[in-house]
Structure formats: C-alpha cells, structure tokens
CSV table of C-alpha atoms and ligand atoms in Angstrom, one decimal:
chain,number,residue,atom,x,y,z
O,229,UNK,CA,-14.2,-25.5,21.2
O,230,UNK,CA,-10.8,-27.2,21.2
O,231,UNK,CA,-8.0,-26.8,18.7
O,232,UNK,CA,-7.2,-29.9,16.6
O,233,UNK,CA,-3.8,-31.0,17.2
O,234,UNK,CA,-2.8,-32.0,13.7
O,235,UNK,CA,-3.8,-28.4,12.3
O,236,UNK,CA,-4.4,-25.8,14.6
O,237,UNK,CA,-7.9,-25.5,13.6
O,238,UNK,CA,-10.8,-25.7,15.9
O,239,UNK,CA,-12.0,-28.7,16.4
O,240,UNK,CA,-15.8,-28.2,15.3
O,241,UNK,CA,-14.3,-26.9,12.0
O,242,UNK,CA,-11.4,-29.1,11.8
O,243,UNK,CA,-11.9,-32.3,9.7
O,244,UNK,CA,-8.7,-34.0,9.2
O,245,UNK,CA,-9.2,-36.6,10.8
O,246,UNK,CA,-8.3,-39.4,7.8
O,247,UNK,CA,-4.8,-40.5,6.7
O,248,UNK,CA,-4.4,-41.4,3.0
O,249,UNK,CA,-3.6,-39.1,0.4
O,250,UNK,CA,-5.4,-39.5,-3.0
O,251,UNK,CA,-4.9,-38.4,-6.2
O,252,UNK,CA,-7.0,-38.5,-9.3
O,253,UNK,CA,-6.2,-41.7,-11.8
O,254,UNK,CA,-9.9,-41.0,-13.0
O,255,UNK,CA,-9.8,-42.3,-16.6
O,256,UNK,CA,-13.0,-43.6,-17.4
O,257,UNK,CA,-14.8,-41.5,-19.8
O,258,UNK,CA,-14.2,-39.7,-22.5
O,259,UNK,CA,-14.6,-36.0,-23.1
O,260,UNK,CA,-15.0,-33.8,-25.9
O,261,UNK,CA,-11.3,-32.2,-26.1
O,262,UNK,CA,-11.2,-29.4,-23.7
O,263,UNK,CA,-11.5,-25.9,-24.8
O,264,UNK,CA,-8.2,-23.9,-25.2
O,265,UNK,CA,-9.8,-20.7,-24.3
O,266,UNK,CA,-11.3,-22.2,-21.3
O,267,UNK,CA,-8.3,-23.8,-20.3
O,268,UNK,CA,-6.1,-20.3,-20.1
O,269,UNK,CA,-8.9,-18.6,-18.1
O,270,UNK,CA,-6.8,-16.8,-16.0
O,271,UNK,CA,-8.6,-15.4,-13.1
O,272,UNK,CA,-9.4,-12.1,-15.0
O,273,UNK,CA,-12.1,-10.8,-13.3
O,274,UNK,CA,-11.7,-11.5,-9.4
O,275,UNK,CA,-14.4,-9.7,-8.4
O,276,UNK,CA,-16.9,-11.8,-10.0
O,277,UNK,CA,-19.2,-13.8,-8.1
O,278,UNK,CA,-19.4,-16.8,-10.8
O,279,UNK,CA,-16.1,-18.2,-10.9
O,280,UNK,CA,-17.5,-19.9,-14.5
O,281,UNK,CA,-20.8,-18.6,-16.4
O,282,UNK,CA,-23.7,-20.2,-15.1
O,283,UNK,CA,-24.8,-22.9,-16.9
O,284,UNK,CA,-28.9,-22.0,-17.8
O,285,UNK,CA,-31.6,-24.8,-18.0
O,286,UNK,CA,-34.2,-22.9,-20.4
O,287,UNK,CA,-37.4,-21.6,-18.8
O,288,UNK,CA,-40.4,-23.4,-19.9
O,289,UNK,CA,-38.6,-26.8,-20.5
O,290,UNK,CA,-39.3,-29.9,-18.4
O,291,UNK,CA,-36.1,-30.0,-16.9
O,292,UNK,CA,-36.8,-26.5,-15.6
O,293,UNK,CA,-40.0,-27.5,-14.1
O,294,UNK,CA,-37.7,-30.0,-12.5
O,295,UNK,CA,-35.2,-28.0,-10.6
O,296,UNK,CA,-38.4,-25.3,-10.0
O,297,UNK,CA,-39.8,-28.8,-8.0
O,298,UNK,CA,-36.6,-29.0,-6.6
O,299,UNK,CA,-36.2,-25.8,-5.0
O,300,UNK,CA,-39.9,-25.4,-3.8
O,301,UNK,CA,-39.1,-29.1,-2.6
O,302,UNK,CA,-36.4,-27.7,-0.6
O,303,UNK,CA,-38.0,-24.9,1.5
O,304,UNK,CA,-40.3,-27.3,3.0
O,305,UNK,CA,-37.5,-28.3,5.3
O,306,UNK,CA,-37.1,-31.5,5.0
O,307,UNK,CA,-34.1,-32.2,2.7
O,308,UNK,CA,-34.4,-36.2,2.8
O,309,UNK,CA,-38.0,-36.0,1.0
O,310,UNK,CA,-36.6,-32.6,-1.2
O,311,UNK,CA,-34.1,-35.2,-2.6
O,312,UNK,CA,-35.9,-38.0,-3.6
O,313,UNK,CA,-37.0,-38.5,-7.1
O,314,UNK,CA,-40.3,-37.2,-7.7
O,315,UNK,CA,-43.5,-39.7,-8.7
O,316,UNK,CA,-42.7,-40.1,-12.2
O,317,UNK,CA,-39.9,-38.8,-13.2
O,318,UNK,CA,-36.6,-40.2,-14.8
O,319,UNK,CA,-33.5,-41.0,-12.9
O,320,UNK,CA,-31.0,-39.6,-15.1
O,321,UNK,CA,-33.5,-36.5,-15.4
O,322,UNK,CA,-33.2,-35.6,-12.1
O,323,UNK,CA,-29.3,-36.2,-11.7
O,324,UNK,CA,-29.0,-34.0,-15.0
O,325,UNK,CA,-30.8,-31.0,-13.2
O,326,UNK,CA,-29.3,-31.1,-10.0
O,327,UNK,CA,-26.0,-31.9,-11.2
O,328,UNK,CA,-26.0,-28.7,-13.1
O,329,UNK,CA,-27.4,-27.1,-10.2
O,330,UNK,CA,-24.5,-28.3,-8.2
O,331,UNK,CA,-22.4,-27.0,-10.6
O,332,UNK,CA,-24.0,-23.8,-10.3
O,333,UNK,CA,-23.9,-23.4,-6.8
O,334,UNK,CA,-20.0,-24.2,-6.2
O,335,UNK,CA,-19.1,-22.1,-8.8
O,336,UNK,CA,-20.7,-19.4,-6.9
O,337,UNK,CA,-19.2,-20.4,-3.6
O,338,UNK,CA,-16.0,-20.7,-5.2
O,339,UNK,CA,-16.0,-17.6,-6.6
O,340,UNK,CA,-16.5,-15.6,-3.7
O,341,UNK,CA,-13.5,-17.0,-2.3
O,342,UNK,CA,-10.9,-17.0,-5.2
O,343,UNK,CA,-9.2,-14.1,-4.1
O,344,UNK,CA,-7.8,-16.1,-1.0
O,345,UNK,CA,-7.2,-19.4,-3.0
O,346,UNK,CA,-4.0,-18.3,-4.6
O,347,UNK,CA,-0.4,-19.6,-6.0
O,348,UNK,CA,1.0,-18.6,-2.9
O,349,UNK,CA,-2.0,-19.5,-0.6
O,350,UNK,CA,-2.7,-23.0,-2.5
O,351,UNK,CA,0.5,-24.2,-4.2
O,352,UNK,CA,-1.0,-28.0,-3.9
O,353,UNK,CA,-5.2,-29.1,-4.3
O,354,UNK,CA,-5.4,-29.9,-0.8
O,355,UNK,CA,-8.9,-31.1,1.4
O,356,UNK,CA,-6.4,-30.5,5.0
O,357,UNK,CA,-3.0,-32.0,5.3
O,358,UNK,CA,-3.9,-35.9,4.7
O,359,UNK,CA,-5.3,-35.4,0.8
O,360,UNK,CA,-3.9,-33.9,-1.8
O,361,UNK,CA,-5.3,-34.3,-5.2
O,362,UNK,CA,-3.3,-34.6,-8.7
O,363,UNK,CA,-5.6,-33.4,-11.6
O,364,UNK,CA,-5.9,-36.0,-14.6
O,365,UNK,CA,-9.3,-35.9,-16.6
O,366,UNK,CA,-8.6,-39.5,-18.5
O,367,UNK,CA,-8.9,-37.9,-21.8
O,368,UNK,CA,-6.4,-34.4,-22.4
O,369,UNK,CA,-4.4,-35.0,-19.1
O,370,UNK,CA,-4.0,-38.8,-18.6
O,371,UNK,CA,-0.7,-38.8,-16.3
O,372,UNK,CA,-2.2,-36.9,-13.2
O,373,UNK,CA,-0.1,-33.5,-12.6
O,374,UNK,CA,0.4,-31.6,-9.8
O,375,UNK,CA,-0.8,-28.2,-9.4
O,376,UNK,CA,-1.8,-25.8,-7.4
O,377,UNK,CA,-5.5,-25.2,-6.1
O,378,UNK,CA,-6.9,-22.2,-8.4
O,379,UNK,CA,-5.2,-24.1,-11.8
O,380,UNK,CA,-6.5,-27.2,-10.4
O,381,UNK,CA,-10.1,-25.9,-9.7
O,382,UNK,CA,-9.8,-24.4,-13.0
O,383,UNK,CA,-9.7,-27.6,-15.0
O,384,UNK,CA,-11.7,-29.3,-12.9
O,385,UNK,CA,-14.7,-26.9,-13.4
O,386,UNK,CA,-13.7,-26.2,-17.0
O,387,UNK,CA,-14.1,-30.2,-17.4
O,388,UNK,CA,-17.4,-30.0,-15.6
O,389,UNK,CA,-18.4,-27.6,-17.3
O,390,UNK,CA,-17.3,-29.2,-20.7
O,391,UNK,CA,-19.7,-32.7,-19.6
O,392,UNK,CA,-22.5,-30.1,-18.9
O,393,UNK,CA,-22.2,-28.5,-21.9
O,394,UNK,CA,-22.0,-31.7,-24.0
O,395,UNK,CA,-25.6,-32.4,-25.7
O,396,UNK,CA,-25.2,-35.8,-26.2
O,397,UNK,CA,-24.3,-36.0,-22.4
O,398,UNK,CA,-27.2,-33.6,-21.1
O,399,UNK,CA,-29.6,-33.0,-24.1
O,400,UNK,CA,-32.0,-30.3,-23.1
O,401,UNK,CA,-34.2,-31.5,-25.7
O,402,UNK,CA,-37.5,-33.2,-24.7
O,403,UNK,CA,-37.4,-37.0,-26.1
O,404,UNK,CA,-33.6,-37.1,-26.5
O,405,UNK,CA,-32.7,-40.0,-24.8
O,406,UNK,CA,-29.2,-40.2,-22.0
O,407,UNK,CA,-26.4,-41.8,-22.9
O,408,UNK,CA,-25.6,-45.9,-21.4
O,409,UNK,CA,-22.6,-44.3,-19.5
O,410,UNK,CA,-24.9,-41.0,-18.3
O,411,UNK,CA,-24.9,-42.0,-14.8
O,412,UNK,CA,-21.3,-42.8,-14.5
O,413,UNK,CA,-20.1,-39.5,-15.5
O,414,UNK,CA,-22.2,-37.7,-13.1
O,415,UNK,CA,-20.8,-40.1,-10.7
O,416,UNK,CA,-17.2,-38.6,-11.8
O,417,UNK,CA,-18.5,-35.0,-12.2
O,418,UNK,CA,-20.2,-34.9,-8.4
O,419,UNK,CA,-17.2,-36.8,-7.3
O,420,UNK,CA,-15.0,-34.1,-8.3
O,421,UNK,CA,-17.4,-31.0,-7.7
O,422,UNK,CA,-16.9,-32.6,-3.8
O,423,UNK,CA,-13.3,-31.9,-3.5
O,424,UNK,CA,-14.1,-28.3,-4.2
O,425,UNK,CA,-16.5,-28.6,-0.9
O,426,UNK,CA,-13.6,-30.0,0.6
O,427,UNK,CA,-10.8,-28.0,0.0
O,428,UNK,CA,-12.9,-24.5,0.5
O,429,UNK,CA,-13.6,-26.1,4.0
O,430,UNK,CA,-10.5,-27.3,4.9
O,431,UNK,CA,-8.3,-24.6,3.5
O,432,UNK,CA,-10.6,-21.4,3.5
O,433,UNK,CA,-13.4,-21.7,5.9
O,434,UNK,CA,-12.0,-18.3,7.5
O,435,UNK,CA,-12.8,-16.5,4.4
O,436,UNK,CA,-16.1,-17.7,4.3
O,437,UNK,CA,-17.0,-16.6,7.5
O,438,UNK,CA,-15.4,-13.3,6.9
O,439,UNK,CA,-17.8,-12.8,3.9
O,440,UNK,CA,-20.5,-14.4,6.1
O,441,UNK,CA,-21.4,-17.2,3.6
O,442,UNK,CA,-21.0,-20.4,6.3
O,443,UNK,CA,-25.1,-20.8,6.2
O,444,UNK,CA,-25.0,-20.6,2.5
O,445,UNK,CA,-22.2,-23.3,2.4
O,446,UNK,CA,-23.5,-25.5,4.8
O,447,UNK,CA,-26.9,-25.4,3.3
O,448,UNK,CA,-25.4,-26.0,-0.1
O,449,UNK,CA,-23.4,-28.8,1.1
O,450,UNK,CA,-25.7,-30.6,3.2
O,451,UNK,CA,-28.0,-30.8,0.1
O,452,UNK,CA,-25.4,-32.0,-2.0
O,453,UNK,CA,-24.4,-34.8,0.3
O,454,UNK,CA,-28.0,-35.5,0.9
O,455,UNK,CA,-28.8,-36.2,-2.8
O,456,UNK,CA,-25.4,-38.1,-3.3
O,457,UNK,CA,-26.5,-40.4,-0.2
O,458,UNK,CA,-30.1,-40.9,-1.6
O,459,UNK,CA,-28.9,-42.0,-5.0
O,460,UNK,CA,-25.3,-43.5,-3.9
O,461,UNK,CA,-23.3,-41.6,-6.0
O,462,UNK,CA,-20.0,-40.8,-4.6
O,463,UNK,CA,-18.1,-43.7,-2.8
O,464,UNK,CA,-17.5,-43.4,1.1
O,465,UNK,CA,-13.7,-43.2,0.5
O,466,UNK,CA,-14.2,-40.2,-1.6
O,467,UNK,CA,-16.0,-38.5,1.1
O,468,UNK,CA,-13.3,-39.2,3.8
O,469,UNK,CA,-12.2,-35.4,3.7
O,470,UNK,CA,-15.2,-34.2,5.1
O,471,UNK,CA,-16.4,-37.1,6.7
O,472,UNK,CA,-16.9,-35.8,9.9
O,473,UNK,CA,-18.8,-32.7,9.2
O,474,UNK,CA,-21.1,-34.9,6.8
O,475,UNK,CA,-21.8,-36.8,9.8
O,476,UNK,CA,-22.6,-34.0,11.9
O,477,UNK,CA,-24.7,-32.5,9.1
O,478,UNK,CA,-26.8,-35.6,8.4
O,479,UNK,CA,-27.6,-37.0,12.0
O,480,UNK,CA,-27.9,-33.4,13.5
O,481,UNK,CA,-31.1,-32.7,11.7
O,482,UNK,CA,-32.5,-34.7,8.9
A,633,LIG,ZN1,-7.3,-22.5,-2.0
C-alpha cells in the first residue's frame, strides 16, 4: 500500500484525487421552515448510535413491504438486480423507501463516529483537502455559510429529515399521490446524504476501522451508489470526492 502524496493517507484509502472545491448554492426547493428545536440539537447524547431518531415506515403498509423486498433483495448478493425497481411498482415509491432508508443508515454510521467529528477535529465540511462544502438549504439559509462538519451535518440531516418528514413530500398513505417536484428533491436529499459518505471517508475512516464498522460502511455505500447509478440520481461531478473508491466498489464485484 503506498501513501498518497497530497495527504498522507494510504493510497487504497485515499481518494483525493480531484481538484475543485464546491460549495452548496442548492436553492431549488422549498422546505417547510426548519425546526428551531431541531436546529439547536447540540450533540447531547454522544453515545447514541442514531445521530437523529430513525425515521419508521409503518409495519403492515405497502411501503414496508417495499423496503422488506428490498432487504431480502439484498442478501441474494447481487446488488445491481437488489436495486432495480420491482415488476410493478412505482418509481417515486421505491425512491421514497430507500431514500428514507438511506437516511437511516447514515445517520447510524454517522453516529458512531460523532465523537471524533468535532469543532476542533472538523472546523470546515470537508470530503479530503480539494472540497469543502458551504451549507445553504435554498429556503432558511440562502447565502451558503461556512461551518464546521458536526453543525454542518447537523442541518444537513435536520433538512433531510425535515423533507422526510413532510407528508405532502412522502405521504405514507396508500393512494396519496407524489408531488410533480418528488423526484427532484430526492435528487437534492441523496445528493447531500453523499457528502456525509464522503467526508466520514475522507476525514474519519480511522475511526471507523477502530470501531470495526469498514464492512458495514462499505456495504452501505456500495448500495447507495448502486441505486443512485441505476436510477441516475446524483450527477457525476457530485460524486468526484469519492470517485475512485466508487470505481473500485462497482467494477470489483457487481
Ligand atoms: Zn468530521
């Protein structure tokens, strides 16, 4: 293994490999006004697994049957077929359920680590030195600030979390119909979920490994980039941060 020469990391783990910096000038949906409460959350309870409460999909209801599917779909192996929108079903459906499963799952991964993603640790949201993100949400926060990665994490998933929670977005309902503008916003919600792949990769893969949850990442990841490919969700520029381990995940083994 050879140590990358930009960041000291090794090479297999190190992924900067890109040059531009980014921030977020998102500002093309509208959110219900973000919750005070939420928006103080203030790390409280560090030894929680969840960094937010889970967001449930009620047993017995179709979408639960869906992202049951899902996860059976999933242990066969193949992750291109687990992916691909089952024989009848509705798009938007099946990006609802997995986007809140996404949600889930990074919320859990992120929780494990926020002990080591501090002030001090993460002053800037950083995927490796060449991106560094600015938060702006388009609705509450329309200049993009500058913050560190915990507070920026913290709105990010409190937005998420916000879009999830938002009926008329995701009705749970049977017969309520998705909004015109459904698939753009999960478009801007997985797009955003990525870049807290990326900067638990780039900044705090150590951690992970000291906790032992690499095969739990990398699983999670490679399914989230596998469904993102399948349905074209996130653009390629957006995935520049990771770029090389999403190649390494998706030729590797399919
Ligand atoms: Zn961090």
């Amino acid at each position: 293994m050879r140590i990358h020469s930009g960041c000291g990391k090794f090479a297999a783990r190190c992924l900067c490999t890109t040059r531009t910096r980014t921030a977020d000038r998102d500002q093309q949906q509208s959110s219900e006004p973000a919750r005070q409460e939420k928006m103080s959350f203030l790390f409280g309870n560090r030894s929680s697994k969840t960094f937010k409460p889970k967001k449930n999909i009620p047993e017995g209801s179709h979408q639960y049957e869906l992202l049951k599917h899902a996860e059976a779909t999933l242990g066969s192996g193949n992750l291109r077929m687990a992916v691909m929108l089952p024989d009848g079903e509705d798009l938007n459906e099946w990006v609802a359920v997995n986007t809140v499963d996404f949600f889930n799952q990074i919320n859990m991964l992120y929780g494990t680590i926020t002990d080591f993603c501090s002030e001090d640790s993460c002053p800037v949201m950083s995927a490796g030195p060449k991106y560094e993100y600015h938060w702006a949400d388009g609705t509450n926060i329309k200049k993009p600030i500058k913050c560190s990665a915990p507070k920026y994490i913290d709105y990010l998933m409190t937005w998420v979390q916000d879009q999830l929670d938002d009926e008329t977005l995701f009705p749970s309902k049977i017969g309520v119909p998705f909004r015109k503008n459904f698939m753009s916003v999960a478009k801007t919600i997985l797009k955003r979920l990525f870049r807290v792949y990326a900067h638990i990769y780039h900044q705090h893969f150590d951690a992970v490994m000291q906790l032992q949850e690499e095969a739990h990442l990398n699983t999670s990841f490679k399914h989230f980039i596998f469904f993102v490919q399948e349905f074209n969700l996130i653009d390629r520029k957006e995935l520049a941060p990771l770029q090389e381990l999403i190649e390494k995940l998706t030729t590797k083994d399919r």
